[in-house]
PDB file of C-alpha atoms in Angstrom:
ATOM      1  CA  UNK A   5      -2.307  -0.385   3.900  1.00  0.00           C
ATOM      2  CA  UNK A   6      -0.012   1.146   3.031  1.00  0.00           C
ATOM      3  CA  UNK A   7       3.158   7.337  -4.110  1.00  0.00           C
ATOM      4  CA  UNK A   8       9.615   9.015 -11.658  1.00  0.00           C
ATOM      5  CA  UNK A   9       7.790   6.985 -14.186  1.00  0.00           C
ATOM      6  CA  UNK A  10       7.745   4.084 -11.648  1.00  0.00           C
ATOM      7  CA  UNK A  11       8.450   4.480  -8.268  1.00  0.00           C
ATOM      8  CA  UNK A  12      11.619   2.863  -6.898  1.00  0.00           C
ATOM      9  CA  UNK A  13       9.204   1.433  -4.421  1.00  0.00           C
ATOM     10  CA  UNK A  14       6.101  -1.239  -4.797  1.00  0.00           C
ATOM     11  CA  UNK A  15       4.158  -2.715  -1.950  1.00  0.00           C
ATOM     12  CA  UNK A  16       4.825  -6.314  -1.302  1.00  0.00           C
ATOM     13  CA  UNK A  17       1.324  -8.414  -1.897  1.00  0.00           C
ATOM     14  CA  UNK A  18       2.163 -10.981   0.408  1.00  0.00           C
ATOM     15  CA  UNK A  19       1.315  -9.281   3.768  1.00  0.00           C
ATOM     16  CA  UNK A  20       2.496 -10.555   7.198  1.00  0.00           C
ATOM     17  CA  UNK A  21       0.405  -9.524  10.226  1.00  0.00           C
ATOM     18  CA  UNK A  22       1.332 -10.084  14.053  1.00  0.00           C
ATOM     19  CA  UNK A  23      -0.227  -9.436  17.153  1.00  0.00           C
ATOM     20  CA  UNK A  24       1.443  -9.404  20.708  1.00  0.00           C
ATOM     21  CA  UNK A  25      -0.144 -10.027  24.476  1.00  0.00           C
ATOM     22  CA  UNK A  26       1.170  -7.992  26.367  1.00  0.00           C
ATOM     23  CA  UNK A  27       1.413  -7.854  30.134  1.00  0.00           C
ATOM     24  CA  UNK A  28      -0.413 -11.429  30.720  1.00  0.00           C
ATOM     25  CA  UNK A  29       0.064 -11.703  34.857  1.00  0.00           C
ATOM     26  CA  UNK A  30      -0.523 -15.112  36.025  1.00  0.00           C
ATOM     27  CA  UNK A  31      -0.954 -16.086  39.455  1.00  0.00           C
ATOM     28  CA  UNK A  32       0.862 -19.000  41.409  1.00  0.00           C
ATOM     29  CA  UNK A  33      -0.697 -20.912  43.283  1.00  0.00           C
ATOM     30  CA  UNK A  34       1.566 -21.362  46.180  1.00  0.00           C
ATOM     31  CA  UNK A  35       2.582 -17.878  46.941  1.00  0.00           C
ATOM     32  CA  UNK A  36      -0.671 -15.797  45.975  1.00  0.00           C
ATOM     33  CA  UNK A  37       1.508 -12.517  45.975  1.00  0.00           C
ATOM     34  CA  UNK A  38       3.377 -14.536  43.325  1.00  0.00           C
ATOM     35  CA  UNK A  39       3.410 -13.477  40.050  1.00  0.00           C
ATOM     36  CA  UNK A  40       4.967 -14.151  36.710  1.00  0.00           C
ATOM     37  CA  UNK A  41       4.627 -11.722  33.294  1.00  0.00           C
ATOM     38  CA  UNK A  42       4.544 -13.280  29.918  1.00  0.00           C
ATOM     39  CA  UNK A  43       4.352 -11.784  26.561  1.00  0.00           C
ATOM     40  CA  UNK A  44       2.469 -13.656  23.960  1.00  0.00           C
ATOM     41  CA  UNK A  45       3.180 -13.591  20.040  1.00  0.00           C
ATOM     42  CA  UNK A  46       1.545 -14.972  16.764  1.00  0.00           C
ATOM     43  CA  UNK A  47       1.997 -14.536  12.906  1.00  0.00           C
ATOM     44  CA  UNK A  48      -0.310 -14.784   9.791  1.00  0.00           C
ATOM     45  CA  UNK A  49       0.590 -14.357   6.115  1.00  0.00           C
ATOM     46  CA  UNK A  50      -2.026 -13.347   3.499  1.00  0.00           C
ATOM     47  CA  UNK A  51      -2.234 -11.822  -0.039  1.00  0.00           C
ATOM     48  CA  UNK A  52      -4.377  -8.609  -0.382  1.00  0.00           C
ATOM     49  CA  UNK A  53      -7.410  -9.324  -2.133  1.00  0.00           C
ATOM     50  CA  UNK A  54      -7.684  -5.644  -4.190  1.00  0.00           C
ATOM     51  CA  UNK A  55      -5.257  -3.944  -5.605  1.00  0.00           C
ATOM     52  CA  UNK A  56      -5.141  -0.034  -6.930  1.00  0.00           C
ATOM     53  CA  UNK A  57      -2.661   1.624 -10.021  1.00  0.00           C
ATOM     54  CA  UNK A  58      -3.144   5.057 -10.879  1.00  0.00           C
ATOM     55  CA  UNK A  59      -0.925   6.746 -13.644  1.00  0.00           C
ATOM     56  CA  UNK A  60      -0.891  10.206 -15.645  1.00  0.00           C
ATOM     57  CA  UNK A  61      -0.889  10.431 -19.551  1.00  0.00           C
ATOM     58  CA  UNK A  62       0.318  14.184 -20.583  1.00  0.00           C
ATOM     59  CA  UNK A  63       1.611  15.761 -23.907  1.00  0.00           C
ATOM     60  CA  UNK A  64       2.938  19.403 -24.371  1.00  0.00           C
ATOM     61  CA  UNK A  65       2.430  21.660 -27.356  1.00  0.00           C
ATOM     62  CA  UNK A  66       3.244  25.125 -28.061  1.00  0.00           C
ATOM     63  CA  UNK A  67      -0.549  25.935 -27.771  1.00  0.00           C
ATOM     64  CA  UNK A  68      -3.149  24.453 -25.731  1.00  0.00           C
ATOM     65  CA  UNK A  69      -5.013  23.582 -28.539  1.00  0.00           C
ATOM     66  CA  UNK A  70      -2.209  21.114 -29.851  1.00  0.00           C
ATOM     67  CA  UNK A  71      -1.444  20.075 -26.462  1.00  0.00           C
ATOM     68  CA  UNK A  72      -4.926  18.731 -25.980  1.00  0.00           C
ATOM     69  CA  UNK A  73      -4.715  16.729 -29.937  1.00  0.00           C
ATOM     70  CA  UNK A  74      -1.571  15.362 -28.895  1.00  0.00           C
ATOM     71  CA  UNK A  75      -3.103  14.087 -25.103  1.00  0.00           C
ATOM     72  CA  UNK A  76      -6.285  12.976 -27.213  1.00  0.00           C
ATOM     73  CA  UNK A  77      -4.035  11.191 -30.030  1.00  0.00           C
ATOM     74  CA  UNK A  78      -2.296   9.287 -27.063  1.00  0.00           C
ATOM     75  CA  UNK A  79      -5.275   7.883 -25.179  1.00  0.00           C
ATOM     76  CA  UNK A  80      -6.286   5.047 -28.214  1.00  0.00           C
ATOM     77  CA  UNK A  81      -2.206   4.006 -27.213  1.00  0.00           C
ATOM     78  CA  UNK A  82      -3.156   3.345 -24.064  1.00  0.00           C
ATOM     79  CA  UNK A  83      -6.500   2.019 -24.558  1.00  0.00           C
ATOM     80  CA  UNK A  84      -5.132  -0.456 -27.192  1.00  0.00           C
ATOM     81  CA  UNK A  85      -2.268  -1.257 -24.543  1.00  0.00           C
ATOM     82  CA  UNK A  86      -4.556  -1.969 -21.511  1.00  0.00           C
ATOM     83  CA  UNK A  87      -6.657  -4.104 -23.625  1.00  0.00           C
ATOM     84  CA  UNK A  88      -3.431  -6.465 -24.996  1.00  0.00           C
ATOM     85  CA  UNK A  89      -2.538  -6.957 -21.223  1.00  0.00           C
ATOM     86  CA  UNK A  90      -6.531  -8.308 -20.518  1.00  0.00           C
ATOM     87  CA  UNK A  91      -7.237  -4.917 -18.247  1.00  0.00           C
ATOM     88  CA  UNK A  92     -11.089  -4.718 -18.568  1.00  0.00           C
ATOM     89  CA  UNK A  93     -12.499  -1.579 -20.029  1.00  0.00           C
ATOM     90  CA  UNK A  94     -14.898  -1.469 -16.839  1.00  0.00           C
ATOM     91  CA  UNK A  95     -12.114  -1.003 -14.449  1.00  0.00           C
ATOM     92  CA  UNK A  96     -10.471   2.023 -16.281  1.00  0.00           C
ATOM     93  CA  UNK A  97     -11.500   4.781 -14.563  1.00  0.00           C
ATOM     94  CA  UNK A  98     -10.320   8.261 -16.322  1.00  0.00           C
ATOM     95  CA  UNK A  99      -9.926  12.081 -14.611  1.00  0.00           C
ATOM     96  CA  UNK A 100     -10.715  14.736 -15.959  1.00  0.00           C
ATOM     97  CA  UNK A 101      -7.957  16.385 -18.207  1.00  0.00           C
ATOM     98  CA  UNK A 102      -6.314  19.348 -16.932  1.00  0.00           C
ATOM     99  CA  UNK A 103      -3.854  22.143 -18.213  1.00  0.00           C
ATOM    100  CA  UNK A 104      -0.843  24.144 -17.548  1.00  0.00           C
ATOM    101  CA  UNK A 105       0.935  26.435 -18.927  1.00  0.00           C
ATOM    102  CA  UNK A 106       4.845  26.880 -18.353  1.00  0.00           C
ATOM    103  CA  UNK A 107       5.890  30.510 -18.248  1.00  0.00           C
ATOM    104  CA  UNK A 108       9.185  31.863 -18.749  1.00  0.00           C
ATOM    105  CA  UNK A 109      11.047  33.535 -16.164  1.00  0.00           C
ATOM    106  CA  UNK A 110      13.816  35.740 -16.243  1.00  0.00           C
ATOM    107  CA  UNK A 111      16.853  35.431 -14.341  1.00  0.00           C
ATOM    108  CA  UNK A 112      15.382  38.206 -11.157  1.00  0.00           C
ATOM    109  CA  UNK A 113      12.886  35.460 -10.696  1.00  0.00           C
ATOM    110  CA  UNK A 114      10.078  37.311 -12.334  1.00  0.00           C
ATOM    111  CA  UNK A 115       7.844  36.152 -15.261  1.00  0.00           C
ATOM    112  CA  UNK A 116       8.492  37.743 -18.682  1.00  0.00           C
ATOM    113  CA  UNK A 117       4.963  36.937 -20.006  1.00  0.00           C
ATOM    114  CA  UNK A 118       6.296  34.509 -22.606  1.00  0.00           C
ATOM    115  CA  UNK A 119       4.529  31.070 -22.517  1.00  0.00           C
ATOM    116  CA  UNK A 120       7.385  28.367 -22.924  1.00  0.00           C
ATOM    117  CA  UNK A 121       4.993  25.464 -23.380  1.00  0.00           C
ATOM    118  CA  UNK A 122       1.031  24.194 -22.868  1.00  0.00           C
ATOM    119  CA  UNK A 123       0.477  20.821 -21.166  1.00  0.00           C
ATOM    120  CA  UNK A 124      -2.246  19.146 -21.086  1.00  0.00           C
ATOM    121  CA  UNK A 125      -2.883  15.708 -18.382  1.00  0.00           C
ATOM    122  CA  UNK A 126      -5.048  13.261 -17.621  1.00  0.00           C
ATOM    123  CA  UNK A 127      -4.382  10.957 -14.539  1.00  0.00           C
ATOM    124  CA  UNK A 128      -6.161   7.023 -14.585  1.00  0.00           C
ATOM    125  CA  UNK A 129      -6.931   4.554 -11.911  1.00  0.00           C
ATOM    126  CA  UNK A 130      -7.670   0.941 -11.955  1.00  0.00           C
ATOM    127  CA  UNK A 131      -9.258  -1.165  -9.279  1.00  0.00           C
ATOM    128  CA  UNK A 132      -9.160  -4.599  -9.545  1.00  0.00           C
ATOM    129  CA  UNK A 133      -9.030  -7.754  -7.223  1.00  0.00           C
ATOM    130  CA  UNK A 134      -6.485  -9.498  -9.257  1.00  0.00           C
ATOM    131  CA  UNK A 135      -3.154  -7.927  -7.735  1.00  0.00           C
ATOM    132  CA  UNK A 136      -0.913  -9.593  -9.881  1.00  0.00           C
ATOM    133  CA  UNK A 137      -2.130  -7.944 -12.595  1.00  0.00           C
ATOM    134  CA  UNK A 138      -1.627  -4.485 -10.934  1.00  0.00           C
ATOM    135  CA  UNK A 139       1.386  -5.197  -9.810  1.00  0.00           C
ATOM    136  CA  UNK A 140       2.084  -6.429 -13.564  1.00  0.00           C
ATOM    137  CA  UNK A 141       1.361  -3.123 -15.222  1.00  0.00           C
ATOM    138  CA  UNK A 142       3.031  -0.850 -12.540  1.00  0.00           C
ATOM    139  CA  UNK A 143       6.275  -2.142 -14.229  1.00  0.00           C
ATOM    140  CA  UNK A 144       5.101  -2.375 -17.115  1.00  0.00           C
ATOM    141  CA  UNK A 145       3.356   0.930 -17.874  1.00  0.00           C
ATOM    142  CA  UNK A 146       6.456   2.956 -18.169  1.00  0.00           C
ATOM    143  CA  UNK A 147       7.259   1.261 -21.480  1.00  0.00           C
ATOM    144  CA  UNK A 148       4.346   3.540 -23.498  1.00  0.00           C
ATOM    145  CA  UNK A 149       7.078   5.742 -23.369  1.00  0.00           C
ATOM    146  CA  UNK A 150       8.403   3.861 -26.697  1.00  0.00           C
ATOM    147  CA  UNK A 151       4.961   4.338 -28.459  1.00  0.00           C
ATOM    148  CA  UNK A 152       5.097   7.982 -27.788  1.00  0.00           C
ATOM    149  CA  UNK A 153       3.257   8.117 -24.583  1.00  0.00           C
ATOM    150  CA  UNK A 154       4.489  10.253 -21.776  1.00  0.00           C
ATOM    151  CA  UNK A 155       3.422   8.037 -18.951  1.00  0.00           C
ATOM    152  CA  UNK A 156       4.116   9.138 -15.006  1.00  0.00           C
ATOM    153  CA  UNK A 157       3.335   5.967 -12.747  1.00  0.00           C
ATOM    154  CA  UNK A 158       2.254   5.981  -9.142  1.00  0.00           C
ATOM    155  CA  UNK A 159       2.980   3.158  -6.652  1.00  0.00           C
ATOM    156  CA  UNK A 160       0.206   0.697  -6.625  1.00  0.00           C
ATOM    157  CA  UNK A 161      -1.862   0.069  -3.453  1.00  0.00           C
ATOM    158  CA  UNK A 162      -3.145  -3.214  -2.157  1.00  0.00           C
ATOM    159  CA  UNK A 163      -5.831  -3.783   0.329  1.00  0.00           C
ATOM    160  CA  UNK A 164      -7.494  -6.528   2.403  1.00  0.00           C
ATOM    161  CA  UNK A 165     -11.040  -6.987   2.794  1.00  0.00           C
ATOM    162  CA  UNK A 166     -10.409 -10.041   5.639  1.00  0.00           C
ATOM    163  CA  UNK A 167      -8.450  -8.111   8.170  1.00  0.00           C
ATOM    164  CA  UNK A 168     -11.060  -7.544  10.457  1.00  0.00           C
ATOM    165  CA  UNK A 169     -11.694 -11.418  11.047  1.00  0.00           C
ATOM    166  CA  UNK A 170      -7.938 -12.294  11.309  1.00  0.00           C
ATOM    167  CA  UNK A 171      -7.039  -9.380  13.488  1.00  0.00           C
ATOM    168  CA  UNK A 172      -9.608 -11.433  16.217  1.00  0.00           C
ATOM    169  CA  UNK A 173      -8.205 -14.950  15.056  1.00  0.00           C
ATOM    170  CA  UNK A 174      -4.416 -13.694  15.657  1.00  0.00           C
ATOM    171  CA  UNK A 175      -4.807 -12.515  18.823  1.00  0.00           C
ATOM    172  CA  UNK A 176      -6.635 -15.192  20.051  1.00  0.00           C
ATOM    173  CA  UNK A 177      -3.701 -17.159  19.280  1.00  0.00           C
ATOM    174  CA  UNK A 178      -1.244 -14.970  20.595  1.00  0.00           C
ATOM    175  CA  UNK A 179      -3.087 -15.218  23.555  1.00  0.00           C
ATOM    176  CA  UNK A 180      -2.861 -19.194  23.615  1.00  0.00           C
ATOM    177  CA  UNK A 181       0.842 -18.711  23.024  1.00  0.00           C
ATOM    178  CA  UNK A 182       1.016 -16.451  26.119  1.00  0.00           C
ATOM    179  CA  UNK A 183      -0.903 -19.467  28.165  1.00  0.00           C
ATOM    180  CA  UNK A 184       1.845 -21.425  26.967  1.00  0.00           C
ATOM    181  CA  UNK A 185       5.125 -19.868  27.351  1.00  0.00           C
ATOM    182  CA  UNK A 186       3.913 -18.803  31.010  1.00  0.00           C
ATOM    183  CA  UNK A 187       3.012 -22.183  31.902  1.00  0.00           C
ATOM    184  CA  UNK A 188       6.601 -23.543  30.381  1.00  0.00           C
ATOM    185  CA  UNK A 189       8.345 -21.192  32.743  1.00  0.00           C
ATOM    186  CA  UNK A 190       5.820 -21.893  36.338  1.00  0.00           C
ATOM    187  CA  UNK A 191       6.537 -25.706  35.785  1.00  0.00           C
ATOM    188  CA  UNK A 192       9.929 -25.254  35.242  1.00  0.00           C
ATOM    189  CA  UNK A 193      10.448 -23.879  38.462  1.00  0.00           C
ATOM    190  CA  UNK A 194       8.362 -27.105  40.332  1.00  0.00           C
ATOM    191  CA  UNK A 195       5.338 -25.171  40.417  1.00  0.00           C
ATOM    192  CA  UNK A 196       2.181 -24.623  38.635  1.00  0.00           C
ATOM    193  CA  UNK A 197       0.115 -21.819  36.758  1.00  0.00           C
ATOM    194  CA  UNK A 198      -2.843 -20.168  39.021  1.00  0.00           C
ATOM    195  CA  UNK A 199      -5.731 -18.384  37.359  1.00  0.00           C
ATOM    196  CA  UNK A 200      -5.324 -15.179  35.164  1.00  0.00           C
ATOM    197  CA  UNK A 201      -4.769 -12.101  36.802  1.00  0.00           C
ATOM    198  CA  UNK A 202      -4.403  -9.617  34.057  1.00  0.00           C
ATOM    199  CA  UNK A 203      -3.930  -9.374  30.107  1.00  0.00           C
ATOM    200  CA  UNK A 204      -3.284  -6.461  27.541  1.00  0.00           C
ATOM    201  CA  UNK A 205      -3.492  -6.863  23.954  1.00  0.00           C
ATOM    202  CA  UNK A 206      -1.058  -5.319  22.220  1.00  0.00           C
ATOM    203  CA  UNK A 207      -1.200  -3.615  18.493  1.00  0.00           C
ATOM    204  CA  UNK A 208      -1.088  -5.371  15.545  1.00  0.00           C
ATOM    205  CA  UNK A 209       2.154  -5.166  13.121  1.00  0.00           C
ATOM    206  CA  UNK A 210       0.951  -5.121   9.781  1.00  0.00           C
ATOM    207  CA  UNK A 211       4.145  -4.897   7.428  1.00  0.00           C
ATOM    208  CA  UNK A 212       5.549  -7.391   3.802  1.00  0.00           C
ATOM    209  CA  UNK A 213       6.447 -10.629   3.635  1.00  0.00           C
ATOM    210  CA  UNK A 214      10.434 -10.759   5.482  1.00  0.00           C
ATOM    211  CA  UNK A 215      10.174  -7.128   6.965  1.00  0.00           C
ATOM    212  CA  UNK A 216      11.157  -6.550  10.357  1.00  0.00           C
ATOM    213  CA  UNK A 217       8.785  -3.202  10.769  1.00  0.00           C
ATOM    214  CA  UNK A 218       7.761  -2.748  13.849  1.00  0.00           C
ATOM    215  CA  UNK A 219       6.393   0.474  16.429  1.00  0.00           C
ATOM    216  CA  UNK A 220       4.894   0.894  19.434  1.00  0.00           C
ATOM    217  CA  UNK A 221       1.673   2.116  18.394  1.00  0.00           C
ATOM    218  CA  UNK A 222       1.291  -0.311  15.385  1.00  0.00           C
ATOM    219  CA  UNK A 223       2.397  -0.677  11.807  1.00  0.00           C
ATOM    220  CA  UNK A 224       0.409  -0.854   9.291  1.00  0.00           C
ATOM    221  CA  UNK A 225       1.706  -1.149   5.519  1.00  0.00           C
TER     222      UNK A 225
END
């Protein structure tokens, strides 16, 4: 699976996954030169089960020292705002802080040894396995910016833990579908379908809900 203060784009949590059988050769039984190739689909939709928001908090001073108070005066904002929206503490998991320091330049491009500003940052991530929620406070986030908080959002990420299991379960049933559709089109001609003579699996397409995503070796959102 599948990073402004909130990124223009957010990863759909409804997932649809699709395999293809490729290449599925099927024997006739009254010519046994005769052949017929059939491709195979299936679909799946599913909700990750974990999702992932990470944002920065930062403040600027005209030292370092009062960048870091202002960063430190900012974090109870945050704390007290993560705790109205029912964000246990346990899943808050802070960086370390760091600092910069913006130096002038002059107009050749070369540093005049003035120090315009001190920043100081400290980036956050939260884990959690209800994915509403994180998709709730990636657009929500961005509004410490009215308490004072300078706030710089990443996209969330979602994951699923079940993929494994339904990557075995979809292609078996893109497989049936193959078996299918091939022996649609032998009867249809007054005959009927011999034993297998060759399959491929193909890759899975992993992309949201509606997309039509695809590639050759696989997509995987």
């Amino acid at each position: 699976m599948n990073h402004s203060t909130i990124s223009a784009s957010i990863i759909a949590l409804g997932l649809v996954v699709s395999a293809s059988v490729m290449a599925f050769t099927w024997r006739g039984n009254v010519n046994a030169d005769q052949t017929v190739t059939v491709t195979g689909s299936a679909t799946a939709i599913f909700k990750s089960d974990t999702g992932v928001i990470r944002f920065t908090v930062s403040a600027t001073g005209a030292s370092a020292g009062e960048a870091f108070t202002r960063l430190r005066s900012r974090i109870p904002v945050l704390t007290a705002f993560l705790t109205a929206a029912d964000v246990p503490e346990e899943s808050i998991e802070p960086q370390p802080m760091s600092a910069y320091a913006r130096e002038e330049y002059a107009n050749n491009g070369m540093p005049t040894g003035r120090i315009l500003y001190h920043q100081y940052s400290q980036r956050f991530e939260i884990q959690s396995g209800d994915v509403d929620k994180i998709r709730e406070l990636s657009l929500t986030l961005a509004s410490l910016i009215e308490k004072g908080v300078d706030v710089t959002v990443e996209a969330p990420e979602y994951f699923f833990s079940g993929l494994d299991a339904l990557r075995i379960s979809i292609q078996a049933e893109a497989a049936a579908n193959a078996t299918e559709r091939a022996k649609a089109l032998v009867e249809a001609t007054g005959r009927r379908l011999g034993p297998l003579s060759g399959a491929r699996m193909g890759v899975l397409q992993i992309t949201p809900v509606l997309s039509n995503m695809v590639a050759d070796y696989g997509y995987n959102d």
